[in-house]
CSV table of C-alpha atoms in Angstrom, one decimal:
chain,number,residue,atom,x,y,z
A,1,UNK,CA,46.5,32.0,29.8
A,2,UNK,CA,45.6,31.3,26.2
A,3,UNK,CA,46.8,28.1,24.6
A,4,UNK,CA,46.7,26.8,21.0
A,5,UNK,CA,48.0,24.0,18.8
A,6,UNK,CA,49.4,25.3,15.5
A,7,UNK,CA,49.6,22.8,12.7
A,8,UNK,CA,52.3,23.9,10.1
A,9,UNK,CA,53.0,22.8,6.5
A,10,UNK,CA,56.6,23.7,5.6
A,11,UNK,CA,58.4,24.1,2.2
A,12,UNK,CA,60.4,21.1,1.2
A,13,UNK,CA,63.8,20.9,2.9
A,14,UNK,CA,62.9,23.6,5.5
A,15,UNK,CA,61.5,21.6,8.4
A,16,UNK,CA,64.5,21.9,10.8
A,17,UNK,CA,65.2,25.6,9.9
A,18,UNK,CA,61.6,26.6,10.4
A,19,UNK,CA,61.3,24.6,13.7
A,20,UNK,CA,64.4,26.3,15.0
A,21,UNK,CA,63.0,29.8,14.2
A,22,UNK,CA,59.6,29.0,15.7
A,23,UNK,CA,61.2,27.7,18.9
A,24,UNK,CA,62.8,31.1,19.3
A,25,UNK,CA,59.5,33.0,19.1
A,26,UNK,CA,58.1,34.4,22.3
A,27,UNK,CA,54.8,32.6,22.9
A,28,UNK,CA,55.9,29.3,21.4
A,29,UNK,CA,56.7,26.8,24.1
A,30,UNK,CA,57.4,23.6,22.1
A,31,UNK,CA,57.8,22.7,18.4
A,32,UNK,CA,57.5,19.0,17.3
A,33,UNK,CA,58.4,17.6,13.9
A,34,UNK,CA,55.7,15.1,12.9
A,35,UNK,CA,54.7,12.5,10.3
A,36,UNK,CA,51.5,12.9,8.4
A,37,UNK,CA,49.6,15.8,6.9
A,38,UNK,CA,51.6,18.5,8.8
A,39,UNK,CA,55.3,18.8,9.1
A,40,UNK,CA,55.4,20.7,12.4
A,41,UNK,CA,53.2,21.2,15.4
A,42,UNK,CA,53.8,24.2,17.6
A,43,UNK,CA,52.3,24.7,21.1
A,44,UNK,CA,51.5,28.3,21.8
A,45,UNK,CA,51.0,29.7,25.3
A,46,UNK,CA,50.3,33.4,25.6
A,47,UNK,CA,48.9,35.7,28.3
A,48,UNK,CA,45.7,36.5,26.4
A,49,UNK,CA,43.9,36.1,23.1
A,50,UNK,CA,45.2,39.4,21.7
A,51,UNK,CA,48.8,38.1,22.2
A,52,UNK,CA,47.9,34.8,20.5
A,53,UNK,CA,46.3,36.7,17.6
A,54,UNK,CA,49.5,38.8,17.2
A,55,UNK,CA,51.7,35.7,17.3
A,56,UNK,CA,49.7,33.8,14.7
A,57,UNK,CA,48.7,36.6,12.3
A,58,UNK,CA,51.9,38.6,12.4
A,59,UNK,CA,55.1,37.0,13.9
A,60,UNK,CA,54.4,33.5,12.6
A,61,UNK,CA,53.9,34.8,9.1
A,62,UNK,CA,57.3,36.4,9.1
A,63,UNK,CA,59.0,33.0,9.4
A,64,UNK,CA,60.3,32.1,5.9
A,65,UNK,CA,59.5,28.5,4.8
A,66,UNK,CA,56.0,28.3,6.2
A,67,UNK,CA,53.4,27.4,3.5
A,68,UNK,CA,50.3,27.0,5.5
A,69,UNK,CA,49.1,26.9,9.1
A,70,UNK,CA,46.0,25.8,10.9
A,71,UNK,CA,45.5,27.1,14.5
A,72,UNK,CA,43.4,25.1,17.0
A,73,UNK,CA,42.5,27.4,19.8
A,74,UNK,CA,42.3,25.5,23.1
A,75,UNK,CA,38.9,25.9,24.8
A,76,UNK,CA,39.3,23.8,28.0
A,77,UNK,CA,42.0,21.7,29.6
A,78,UNK,CA,41.1,18.1,30.2
A,79,UNK,CA,44.4,16.9,31.6
A,80,UNK,CA,46.7,18.3,34.2
A,81,UNK,CA,49.7,16.2,33.0
A,82,UNK,CA,52.9,18.0,32.4
A,83,UNK,CA,53.8,17.9,28.7
A,84,UNK,CA,57.3,16.8,29.5
A,85,UNK,CA,56.0,13.8,31.4
A,86,UNK,CA,53.5,13.0,28.6
A,87,UNK,CA,56.2,12.9,25.9
A,88,UNK,CA,58.9,11.3,28.1
A,89,UNK,CA,60.1,7.9,27.0
A,90,UNK,CA,60.8,7.0,30.6
A,91,UNK,CA,64.6,6.8,30.2
């Protein structure tokens, strides 16, 4: 399994539309809208590095409204927490 965090800068007024299109891509498991330098953060999980490379360099670039990305390739997992649990508000 190959994992990556993709930081995404989006054209003005396109955050929700881009997030929706990204969430539909195979290999993207979650998309978060954020405050700060980047508009969106996408979590990618693919079977191998080649699949990740194709996702980032081909399929992601077909999504209209993306201005810039920065991909952080995960090297080692330091937590076994489930992402849903980590981001849960406990309600």
